[in-house]
Short mmCIF file of C-alpha atoms and ligand atoms in Angstrom, two decimals:
data_model
loop_
_atom_site.label_atom_id
_atom_site.label_comp_id
_atom_site.label_asym_id
_atom_site.label_seq_id
_atom_site.Cartn_x
_atom_site.Cartn_y
_atom_site.Cartn_z
CA UNK E 1 137.13 81.88 112.14
CA UNK E 2 140.35 82.71 110.27
CA UNK E 3 142.37 85.82 109.66
CA UNK E 4 143.45 87.94 106.72
CA UNK E 5 146.85 89.61 106.67
CA UNK E 6 147.22 93.06 105.21
CA UNK E 7 150.75 93.94 104.14
CA UNK E 8 151.69 97.57 103.63
CA UNK E 9 154.20 97.31 100.78
CA UNK E 10 155.48 100.84 101.48
CA UNK E 11 156.52 100.12 105.08
CA UNK E 12 156.61 96.32 105.21
CA UNK E 13 154.23 96.30 108.20
CA UNK E 14 151.83 93.35 108.54
CA UNK E 15 148.42 93.45 110.22
CA UNK E 16 146.04 90.56 110.92
CA UNK E 17 142.29 90.97 110.72
CA UNK E 18 139.68 88.46 111.87
CA UNK E 19 137.36 86.81 109.41
CA UNK E 20 133.70 86.61 110.37
CA UNK E 21 131.79 83.42 109.51
CA UNK E 22 128.40 84.59 108.26
CA UNK E 23 125.70 81.91 108.70
CA UNK E 24 125.30 81.98 104.89
CA UNK E 25 127.45 83.22 102.04
CA UNK E 26 131.08 84.38 101.92
CA UNK E 27 133.12 85.38 104.95
CA UNK E 28 133.62 89.02 105.91
CA UNK E 29 136.86 90.60 107.10
CA UNK E 30 136.38 92.67 110.22
CA UNK E 31 137.88 96.03 109.31
CA UNK E 32 136.20 97.95 112.15
CA UNK E 33 139.65 98.63 113.71
CA UNK E 34 141.46 99.05 110.38
CA UNK E 35 142.06 102.77 110.79
CA UNK E 36 142.85 102.57 114.50
CA UNK E 37 145.53 99.90 113.99
CA UNK E 38 147.00 100.83 110.59
CA UNK E 39 146.24 104.53 110.03
CA UNK E 40 144.86 103.45 106.64
CA UNK E 41 141.19 103.39 105.74
CA UNK E 42 139.29 101.58 103.02
CA UNK E 43 137.78 103.12 99.90
CA UNK E 44 134.65 101.48 98.52
CA UNK E 45 132.33 103.85 96.63
CA UNK E 46 128.78 102.49 96.53
CA UNK E 47 129.78 100.03 99.33
CA UNK E 48 129.81 97.05 96.94
CA UNK E 49 132.32 95.21 99.19
CA UNK E 50 131.29 96.64 102.54
CA UNK E 51 128.84 95.49 105.22
CA UNK E 52 127.68 98.24 107.57
CA UNK E 53 125.71 96.06 109.96
CA UNK E 54 124.91 92.54 111.12
CA UNK E 55 121.40 91.38 110.30
CA UNK E 56 119.10 88.38 110.71
CA UNK E 57 116.13 89.62 108.67
CA UNK E 58 116.64 88.71 105.02
CA UNK E 59 119.38 87.08 102.99
CA UNK E 60 120.10 87.68 99.30
CA UNK E 61 122.17 84.99 97.57
CA UNK E 62 123.08 86.91 94.43
CA UNK E 63 125.14 84.14 92.86
CA UNK E 64 122.38 81.55 92.98
CA UNK E 65 119.39 83.91 92.69
CA UNK E 66 117.89 83.10 96.09
CA UNK E 67 116.16 85.22 98.70
CA UNK E 68 115.25 84.27 102.29
CA UNK E 69 113.02 86.08 104.80
CA UNK E 70 114.01 85.09 108.36
CA UNK E 71 115.66 81.99 106.88
CA UNK E 72 112.68 80.93 104.73
CA UNK E 73 112.91 80.84 100.89
CA UNK E 74 110.79 83.56 99.31
CA UNK E 75 108.84 80.98 97.25
CA UNK E 76 107.75 79.27 100.48
CA UNK E 77 106.89 82.60 102.14
CA UNK E 78 104.66 83.59 99.20
CA UNK E 79 102.86 80.24 99.10
CA UNK E 80 102.37 79.96 102.88
CA UNK E 81 101.53 83.42 104.18
CA UNK E 82 99.56 86.57 103.46
CA UNK E 83 101.25 89.97 103.56
CA UNK E 84 100.19 90.90 107.10
CA UNK E 85 101.63 87.58 108.39
CA UNK E 86 104.89 88.39 106.60
CA UNK E 87 104.90 91.85 108.17
CA UNK E 88 104.67 90.21 111.59
CA UNK E 89 107.36 87.69 110.65
CA UNK E 90 109.74 90.48 109.64
CA UNK E 91 109.18 92.91 112.51
CA UNK E 92 108.99 90.35 115.35
CA UNK E 93 110.95 87.41 113.93
CA UNK E 94 107.91 85.11 114.21
CA UNK E 95 104.99 84.60 111.85
CA UNK E 96 101.54 84.21 113.46
CA UNK E 97 101.45 80.70 114.91
CA UNK E 98 97.82 80.05 114.02
CA UNK E 99 94.74 81.56 112.37
CA UNK E 100 93.76 83.39 115.58
CA UNK E 101 97.12 85.18 115.83
CA UNK E 102 96.98 86.01 112.13
CA UNK E 103 93.49 87.54 112.46
CA UNK E 104 94.45 89.44 115.62
CA UNK E 105 97.41 91.07 113.89
CA UNK E 106 95.30 91.85 110.81
CA UNK E 107 92.61 93.43 113.03
CA UNK E 108 95.18 95.49 114.89
CA UNK E 109 96.38 96.92 111.56
CA UNK E 110 92.79 97.64 110.44
CA UNK E 111 92.09 99.63 113.61
CA UNK E 112 95.35 101.55 113.30
CA UNK E 113 94.78 102.50 109.64
CA UNK E 114 93.06 105.85 110.33
CA UNK E 115 94.97 109.12 110.14
CA UNK E 116 94.84 111.97 112.63
CA UNK E 117 92.46 114.54 111.09
CA UNK E 118 95.15 117.19 111.44
CA UNK E 119 97.51 115.15 109.27
CA UNK E 120 94.94 114.96 106.49
CA UNK E 121 95.23 118.76 106.07
CA UNK E 122 98.79 118.32 104.86
CA UNK E 123 97.59 116.94 101.52
CA UNK E 124 95.75 120.15 100.60
CA UNK E 125 99.11 121.98 100.73
CA UNK E 126 100.51 119.88 97.87
CA UNK E 127 99.96 120.87 94.23
CA UNK E 128 97.93 118.43 92.11
CA UNK E 129 100.88 117.61 89.88
CA UNK E 130 103.16 116.59 92.75
CA UNK E 131 104.48 113.05 92.51
CA UNK E 132 102.80 110.86 95.19
CA UNK E 133 106.27 109.81 96.44
CA UNK E 134 107.00 113.43 97.43
CA UNK E 135 103.63 113.70 99.19
CA UNK E 136 104.25 110.39 100.89
CA UNK E 137 107.68 111.09 102.31
CA UNK E 138 106.44 114.47 103.61
CA UNK E 139 103.33 112.90 105.15
CA UNK E 140 105.39 110.15 106.84
CA UNK E 141 107.79 112.76 108.25
CA UNK E 142 104.74 114.70 109.45
CA UNK E 143 103.45 111.55 111.15
CA UNK E 144 106.31 111.99 113.64
CA UNK E 145 104.66 115.26 114.78
CA UNK E 146 101.50 113.35 115.75
CA UNK E 147 103.04 110.25 117.31
CA UNK E 148 105.99 110.90 119.57
CA UNK E 149 105.84 107.86 121.85
CA UNK E 150 108.65 107.37 124.31
CA UNK E 151 111.39 105.24 122.86
CA UNK E 152 112.24 103.30 126.00
CA UNK E 153 111.95 99.71 124.95
CA UNK E 154 111.33 97.34 122.08
CA UNK E 155 107.54 97.43 122.65
CA UNK E 156 107.45 101.13 121.75
CA UNK E 157 109.17 100.34 118.47
CA UNK E 158 106.77 97.50 117.80
CA UNK E 159 103.82 99.87 118.24
CA UNK E 160 105.45 102.42 115.95
CA UNK E 161 106.04 99.74 113.32
CA UNK E 162 102.48 98.41 113.44
CA UNK E 163 101.09 101.92 113.25
CA UNK E 164 103.04 102.94 110.19
CA UNK E 165 102.46 99.60 108.40
CA UNK E 166 98.74 100.17 109.02
CA UNK E 167 98.66 103.81 107.97
CA UNK E 168 100.85 103.63 104.90
CA UNK E 169 98.03 102.29 102.69
CA UNK E 170 95.79 105.16 103.81
CA UNK E 171 98.58 107.67 103.15
CA UNK E 172 99.19 106.29 99.65
CA UNK E 173 95.47 106.29 98.82
CA UNK E 174 94.93 109.81 100.20
CA UNK E 175 97.97 111.18 98.43
CA UNK E 176 96.72 109.74 95.13
CA UNK E 177 93.15 110.97 95.58
CA UNK E 178 94.45 114.42 96.45
CA UNK E 179 96.53 114.47 93.25
CA UNK E 180 93.44 113.81 91.13
CA UNK E 181 91.15 116.08 93.18
CA UNK E 182 88.99 113.22 94.46
CA UNK E 183 87.55 113.30 98.00
CA UNK E 184 89.25 111.00 100.52
CA UNK E 185 87.71 107.62 101.27
CA UNK E 186 88.35 106.62 104.88
CA UNK E 187 89.45 103.08 105.76
CA UNK E 188 86.71 100.47 106.11
CA UNK E 189 87.65 98.19 109.01
CA UNK E 190 85.39 95.44 107.74
CA UNK E 191 87.92 94.90 104.93
CA UNK E 192 91.34 93.26 105.16
CA UNK E 193 94.63 95.08 104.57
CA UNK E 194 94.93 94.75 100.78
CA UNK E 195 91.20 94.96 100.04
CA UNK E 196 90.93 98.10 102.15
CA UNK E 197 93.75 99.71 100.16
CA UNK E 198 92.04 98.97 96.83
CA UNK E 199 88.76 100.20 98.32
CA UNK E 200 90.30 103.52 99.44
CA UNK E 201 91.69 103.99 95.92
CA UNK E 202 88.56 103.00 94.02
CA UNK E 203 85.43 103.87 96.02
CA UNK E 204 83.12 106.77 95.32
CA UNK E 205 82.00 109.22 98.05
CA UNK E 206 79.60 107.31 100.26
CA UNK E 207 81.80 104.24 100.03
CA UNK E 208 80.22 102.49 97.05
CA UNK E 209 82.32 100.95 94.31
CA UNK E 210 81.75 101.61 90.62
CA UNK E 211 78.32 100.67 89.23
CA UNK E 212 78.23 98.79 85.97
CA UNK E 213 75.44 97.24 83.96
CA UNK E 214 76.04 94.12 86.09
CA UNK E 215 75.75 95.97 89.39
CA UNK E 216 78.43 97.16 91.83
CA UNK E 217 81.97 96.22 90.75
CA UNK E 218 83.33 94.30 93.74
CA UNK E 219 87.03 93.97 94.58
CA UNK E 220 87.74 90.35 93.69
CA UNK E 221 89.58 87.73 95.75
CA UNK E 222 91.97 87.28 92.82
CA UNK E 223 92.86 90.99 92.77
CA UNK E 224 93.50 90.90 96.52
CA UNK E 225 95.66 87.80 96.19
CA UNK E 226 97.66 89.36 93.33
CA UNK E 227 98.48 92.57 95.21
CA UNK E 228 99.10 90.68 98.44
CA UNK E 229 101.74 88.56 96.68
CA UNK E 230 103.36 91.62 95.12
CA UNK E 231 103.60 93.24 98.56
CA UNK E 232 105.22 90.09 99.99
CA UNK E 233 107.77 89.97 97.17
CA UNK E 234 108.83 93.56 97.97
CA UNK E 235 108.86 93.22 101.78
CA UNK E 236 112.60 93.14 102.49
CA UNK E 237 115.85 92.82 100.59
CA UNK E 238 119.01 93.08 102.66
CA UNK E 239 120.92 96.34 102.76
CA UNK E 240 119.57 98.01 99.62
CA UNK E 241 119.88 101.81 99.21
CA UNK E 242 116.61 102.74 100.96
CA UNK E 243 117.08 100.28 103.84
CA UNK E 244 120.63 101.52 104.34
CA UNK E 245 119.25 105.06 104.34
CA UNK E 246 116.70 104.12 107.01
CA UNK E 247 119.47 102.58 109.14
CA UNK E 248 121.83 105.51 108.62
CA UNK E 249 119.24 108.09 109.57
CA UNK E 250 117.99 105.96 112.50
CA UNK E 251 121.60 105.68 113.73
CA UNK E 252 121.51 109.35 114.73
CA UNK E 253 118.74 108.65 117.26
CA UNK E 254 116.08 110.53 115.33
CA UNK E 255 112.34 109.66 115.41
CA UNK E 256 111.89 106.35 113.49
CA UNK E 257 109.31 107.91 111.14
CA UNK E 258 111.87 110.52 110.07
CA UNK E 259 114.20 107.64 109.17
CA UNK E 260 111.41 105.89 107.21
CA UNK E 261 110.60 109.14 105.41
CA UNK E 262 114.24 109.33 104.30
CA UNK E 263 113.97 105.72 103.09
CA UNK E 264 110.95 106.64 100.97
CA UNK E 265 112.97 109.40 99.31
CA UNK E 266 115.83 106.99 98.62
CA UNK E 267 113.45 104.47 97.08
CA UNK E 268 111.98 107.06 94.71
CA UNK E 269 115.07 107.17 92.45
CA UNK E 270 114.89 105.35 89.09
CA UNK E 271 117.99 103.26 89.91
CA UNK E 272 116.03 101.84 92.88
CA UNK E 273 112.25 101.53 93.43
CA UNK E 274 111.42 104.27 90.90
CA UNK E 275 112.44 101.77 88.20
CA UNK E 276 109.00 100.11 88.18
CA UNK E 277 107.41 103.33 86.88
CA UNK E 278 110.19 103.82 84.33
CA UNK E 279 109.86 100.24 83.06
CA UNK E 280 106.27 100.88 82.05
CA UNK E 281 107.19 104.22 80.44
CA UNK E 282 109.90 102.38 78.51
CA UNK E 283 107.63 99.53 77.38
CA UNK E 284 105.13 102.12 76.12
CA UNK E 285 107.91 104.04 74.38
CA UNK E 286 109.14 100.86 72.64
CA UNK E 287 105.53 100.42 71.56
CA UNK E 288 106.00 97.34 69.36
CA UNK E 289 107.98 94.08 69.51
CA UNK E 290 109.64 95.06 66.23
CA UNK E 291 111.36 97.97 68.01
CA UNK E 292 112.95 95.78 70.69
CA UNK E 293 116.28 95.26 68.89
CA UNK E 294 116.70 99.01 68.39
CA UNK E 295 116.21 99.68 72.12
CA UNK E 296 118.55 96.85 73.11
CA UNK E 297 121.25 98.43 70.89
CA UNK E 298 120.60 101.76 72.59
CA UNK E 299 120.95 100.21 76.06
CA UNK E 300 124.40 98.89 75.08
CA UNK E 301 125.62 102.16 73.60
CA UNK E 302 127.80 103.92 76.19
CA UNK E 303 127.36 107.24 74.38
CA UNK E 304 123.67 107.05 75.06
CA UNK E 305 122.33 107.73 78.59
CA UNK E 306 119.82 104.91 78.25
CA UNK E 307 119.57 101.81 80.41
CA UNK E 308 117.16 98.97 80.13
CA UNK E 309 114.98 99.67 83.16
CA UNK E 310 114.09 96.66 85.30
CA UNK E 311 117.37 94.99 84.31
CA UNK E 312 120.52 94.50 86.37
CA UNK E 313 121.20 94.38 90.08
CA UNK E 314 124.13 95.08 92.39
CA UNK E 315 123.84 91.73 94.16
CA UNK E 316 122.03 89.36 91.78
CA UNK E 317 124.34 87.97 89.14
CA UNK E 318 121.63 85.47 88.30
CA UNK E 319 117.87 85.67 87.73
CA UNK E 320 116.22 87.70 90.53
CA UNK E 321 113.88 85.18 92.25
CA UNK E 322 111.33 87.96 92.77
CA UNK E 323 111.26 88.66 89.02
CA UNK E 324 110.77 84.94 88.38
CA UNK E 325 107.85 84.83 90.83
CA UNK E 326 106.29 88.02 89.41
CA UNK E 327 106.55 86.76 85.83
CA UNK E 328 104.85 83.48 86.86
CA UNK E 329 102.20 85.46 88.77
CA UNK E 330 101.52 87.57 85.66
CA UNK E 331 100.91 84.48 83.54
CA UNK E 332 98.82 82.80 86.23
CA UNK E 333 96.59 85.87 86.75
CA UNK E 334 96.14 86.24 83.01
CA UNK E 335 94.90 82.64 82.82
CA UNK E 336 92.62 83.07 85.85
CA UNK E 337 90.91 86.16 84.46
CA UNK E 338 92.92 89.30 85.33
CA UNK E 339 93.79 90.17 81.76
CA UNK E 340 97.28 91.59 81.18
CA UNK E 341 97.93 94.15 78.46
CA UNK E 342 99.07 91.65 75.82
CA UNK E 343 101.09 94.21 73.85
CA UNK E 344 103.11 95.32 76.90
CA UNK E 345 103.54 91.72 78.00
CA UNK E 346 104.77 90.67 74.56
CA UNK E 347 107.29 93.55 74.39
CA UNK E 348 108.61 92.75 77.88
CA UNK E 349 109.04 89.06 77.10
CA UNK E 350 110.77 89.83 73.81
CA UNK E 351 113.11 92.30 75.58
CA UNK E 352 113.98 89.64 78.11
CA UNK E 353 114.58 87.01 75.44
CA UNK E 354 116.80 89.27 73.33
CA UNK E 355 118.76 90.59 76.33
CA UNK E 356 119.37 87.16 77.85
CA UNK E 357 120.89 85.99 74.55
CA UNK E 358 122.98 89.09 73.98
CA UNK E 359 126.72 89.05 74.84
CA UNK E 360 126.62 92.52 76.46
CA UNK E 361 123.95 91.42 78.96
CA UNK E 362 125.46 87.93 79.41
CA UNK E 363 128.98 89.23 80.13
CA UNK E 364 127.63 91.65 82.75
CA UNK E 365 125.15 89.15 84.26
CA UNK E 366 122.22 91.47 83.67
CA UNK E 367 118.86 89.77 84.31
CA UNK E 368 115.33 91.08 84.87
CA UNK E 369 114.88 92.40 88.40
CA UNK E 370 111.81 92.81 90.65
CA UNK E 371 110.69 95.92 88.76
CA UNK E 372 110.60 94.39 85.26
CA UNK E 373 107.23 92.62 85.26
CA UNK E 374 105.48 94.18 88.29
CA UNK E 375 104.11 97.17 86.33
CA UNK E 376 102.27 94.91 83.89
CA UNK E 377 100.38 93.31 86.79
CA UNK E 378 99.75 96.67 88.47
CA UNK E 379 98.35 98.05 85.21
CA UNK E 380 96.01 95.07 84.96
CA UNK E 381 94.90 95.86 88.53
CA UNK E 382 93.99 99.38 87.32
CA UNK E 383 96.71 100.97 89.47
CA UNK E 384 97.90 104.25 87.90
CA UNK E 385 101.58 104.29 86.93
CA UNK E 386 102.52 107.09 89.37
CA UNK E 387 101.43 104.77 92.21
CA UNK E 388 103.83 101.97 91.26
CA UNK E 389 106.66 103.21 93.49
CA UNK E 390 104.26 104.03 96.37
CA UNK E 391 103.06 100.40 96.06
CA UNK E 392 106.71 99.38 96.53
CA UNK E 393 106.71 101.60 99.67
CA UNK E 394 103.74 99.69 101.11
CA UNK E 395 105.44 96.36 100.42
CA UNK E 396 108.83 97.47 101.82
CA UNK E 397 107.42 99.08 105.00
CA UNK E 398 107.68 95.96 107.22
CA UNK E 399 111.28 95.48 106.04
CA UNK E 400 112.27 99.07 106.81
CA UNK E 401 110.59 98.83 110.24
CA UNK E 402 112.31 95.51 111.03
CA UNK E 403 115.69 96.87 109.95
CA UNK E 404 115.23 100.12 111.92
CA UNK E 405 114.27 98.14 115.05
CA UNK E 406 117.26 95.81 114.59
CA UNK E 407 119.57 98.80 114.26
CA UNK E 408 118.18 100.94 117.08
CA UNK E 409 118.07 98.08 119.57
CA UNK E 410 121.60 96.86 118.81
CA UNK E 411 123.73 98.17 121.71
CA UNK E 412 126.86 98.00 119.52
CA UNK E 413 125.44 99.98 116.58
CA UNK E 414 127.21 103.29 116.04
CA UNK E 415 126.24 106.45 114.23
CA UNK E 416 127.01 106.05 110.52
CA UNK E 417 130.03 108.17 109.75
CA UNK E 418 132.18 107.05 106.81
CA UNK E 419 135.41 108.73 105.77
CA UNK E 420 136.34 110.32 102.46
CA UNK E 421 139.26 110.18 100.06
CA UNK E 422 140.12 113.87 100.11
CA UNK E 423 141.53 115.15 96.82
CA UNK E 424 140.87 118.87 97.23
CA UNK E 425 143.10 121.87 97.96
N1 LIG R 1 121.01 98.44 81.00
C1 LIG R 1 122.20 98.50 80.33
N2 LIG R 1 123.41 98.35 80.91
C2 LIG R 1 123.41 98.12 82.25
C3 LIG R 1 122.23 98.04 83.00
C4 LIG R 1 120.99 98.21 82.33
N3 LIG R 1 119.85 98.15 83.00
N4 LIG R 1 122.55 97.83 84.29
C5 LIG R 1 123.87 97.76 84.36
N5 LIG R 1 124.41 97.94 83.12
C6 LIG R 1 125.84 97.88 82.76
C7 LIG R 1 126.57 99.15 83.17
O1 LIG R 1 126.56 100.11 82.14
C8 LIG R 1 127.94 98.60 83.46
O2 LIG R 1 128.58 98.37 82.24
P1 LIG R 1 130.20 98.57 82.12
O3 LIG R 1 130.79 97.53 83.02
O4 LIG R 1 130.49 98.36 80.68
O5 LIG R 1 130.48 99.97 82.58
C9 LIG R 1 127.67 97.23 84.08
O6 LIG R 1 126.41 96.81 83.53
C10 LIG R 1 127.59 97.24 85.61
O7 LIG R 1 126.65 98.23 85.99
P2 LIG R 1 126.76 99.14 87.28
O8 LIG R 1 126.00 100.40 87.04
O9 LIG R 1 128.19 99.26 87.69
O10 LIG R 1 126.01 98.24 88.33
P3 LIG R 1 125.46 98.69 89.73
O11 LIG R 1 125.48 97.50 90.59
O12 LIG R 1 126.16 99.91 90.22
O13 LIG R 1 123.94 99.13 89.41
C11 LIG R 1 121.62 99.01 88.97
C12 LIG R 1 122.84 98.31 89.59
C13 LIG R 1 120.37 98.25 89.40
C14 LIG R 1 121.53 100.45 89.50
C15 LIG R 1 121.75 99.01 87.43
O14 LIG R 1 121.76 97.68 86.96
C16 LIG R 1 120.63 99.80 86.75
O15 LIG R 1 120.75 101.02 86.60
N6 LIG R 1 119.52 99.11 86.32
C17 LIG R 1 118.39 99.80 85.75
C18 LIG R 1 117.53 100.39 86.84
C19 LIG R 1 116.77 99.33 87.62
O16 LIG R 1 116.17 98.44 87.05
N7 LIG R 1 116.76 99.46 88.95
C20 LIG R 1 116.07 98.56 89.85
C21 LIG R 1 117.02 97.73 90.63
S1 LIG R 1 116.27 96.31 91.47
C22 LIG R 1 115.06 96.91 92.52
C23 LIG R 1 115.47 97.99 93.43
O17 LIG R 1 116.60 98.10 93.90
O18 LIG R 1 114.59 98.78 93.74
#
């Protein structure tokens, strides 16, 4: 541990502040008593240089393009575990130790996936054209009216986390089916987490999947594996905008589902999780590889309110490891039989190639992020574009739950209450 000295050049006063040794990455200066001791506060819009909490859940190494879940590199997590194991790893700190524990957790989620019948009525109040993210955040807030467990100890939070991780796939599927006027398909507990989600999206009344000339169109193991991996790659990511929102709202002592609902709203924005939907819109708008240069020029033009969606990141100043994994997954799935839209894929790869060799993008360290290639895979999985951000919600749910639990159970955590630089009358 060292110190940093702050010198007020107006008064000549000197103040020492402790440095915190993080287990990874740069040191942090402890400014928690800055105002108390100096009568000066810090100004950091967007919090690019500010940590609001201590955490042990995930670590983003932006300089080297690395991501760890509970200390384990994301590449290892994806190759070793399925999504429900990762959910357990994030919310409890320990992955299932063996097959039995893995199955038990999976079964618990299956049995918790049903919604209270009263909650289902909420969907009929929404207009057909509503974005599923709006339906979803409202339904998750409404979940707090059905489940108001005591909040006495960590076990209560664990139950709340497992319940919402289980129900979120049902909520996404129901909200989508409502938007297209299709009857709801209830969870089938004989199916695993990811398969059940695809089943609730795709099945016809009576629970049968589409009939083709070759018989009933089954959900394939490859489709399940693809979506499972995408969920894992979205499961947690340090103190991003939605996670920070969840922590901030949870810091007031509110019901955890109200905090998660706020996180869903934060994720919806196109600068955050809403980017995956916008990337696909943009690829379709570009329409042809020959138009790529024109759109790259537009993205660089400051007079034009156009950004290359799926590019850039506050923390990564190198290739986002999730984008790397998703790009590899896209190519692998294509080879194994889940055919990607070759035109969209070609445009995306050309965009990446041109951007990575362009001075504007190089000088600003702008690389593809998690949202750049995910939509191409989701399209190949027949997921409608308006469900892309809700898919991100499903993936991020264990992370939000883990972060909320970490925050609520930290006896030193305080209500979030920043200051402002007042410039008014
Ligand atoms: N296209 C063109 N220029 C960009 C882009 C982009 N996608 N991203 C950043 N820049 C430029 C920006 O104009 C600025 O240039 P200058 O220094 O000349 O003013 C510089 O790069 C730094 O950008 P910033 O806005 O200060 O960076 P930020 O850390 O505040 O924003 C970001 C990060 C992700 C919001 C931004 O890169 C962006 O809007 N990207 C497009 C949307 C997107 O893909 N979002 C998903 C983010 S990753 C997943 C997630 O969080 O959900």
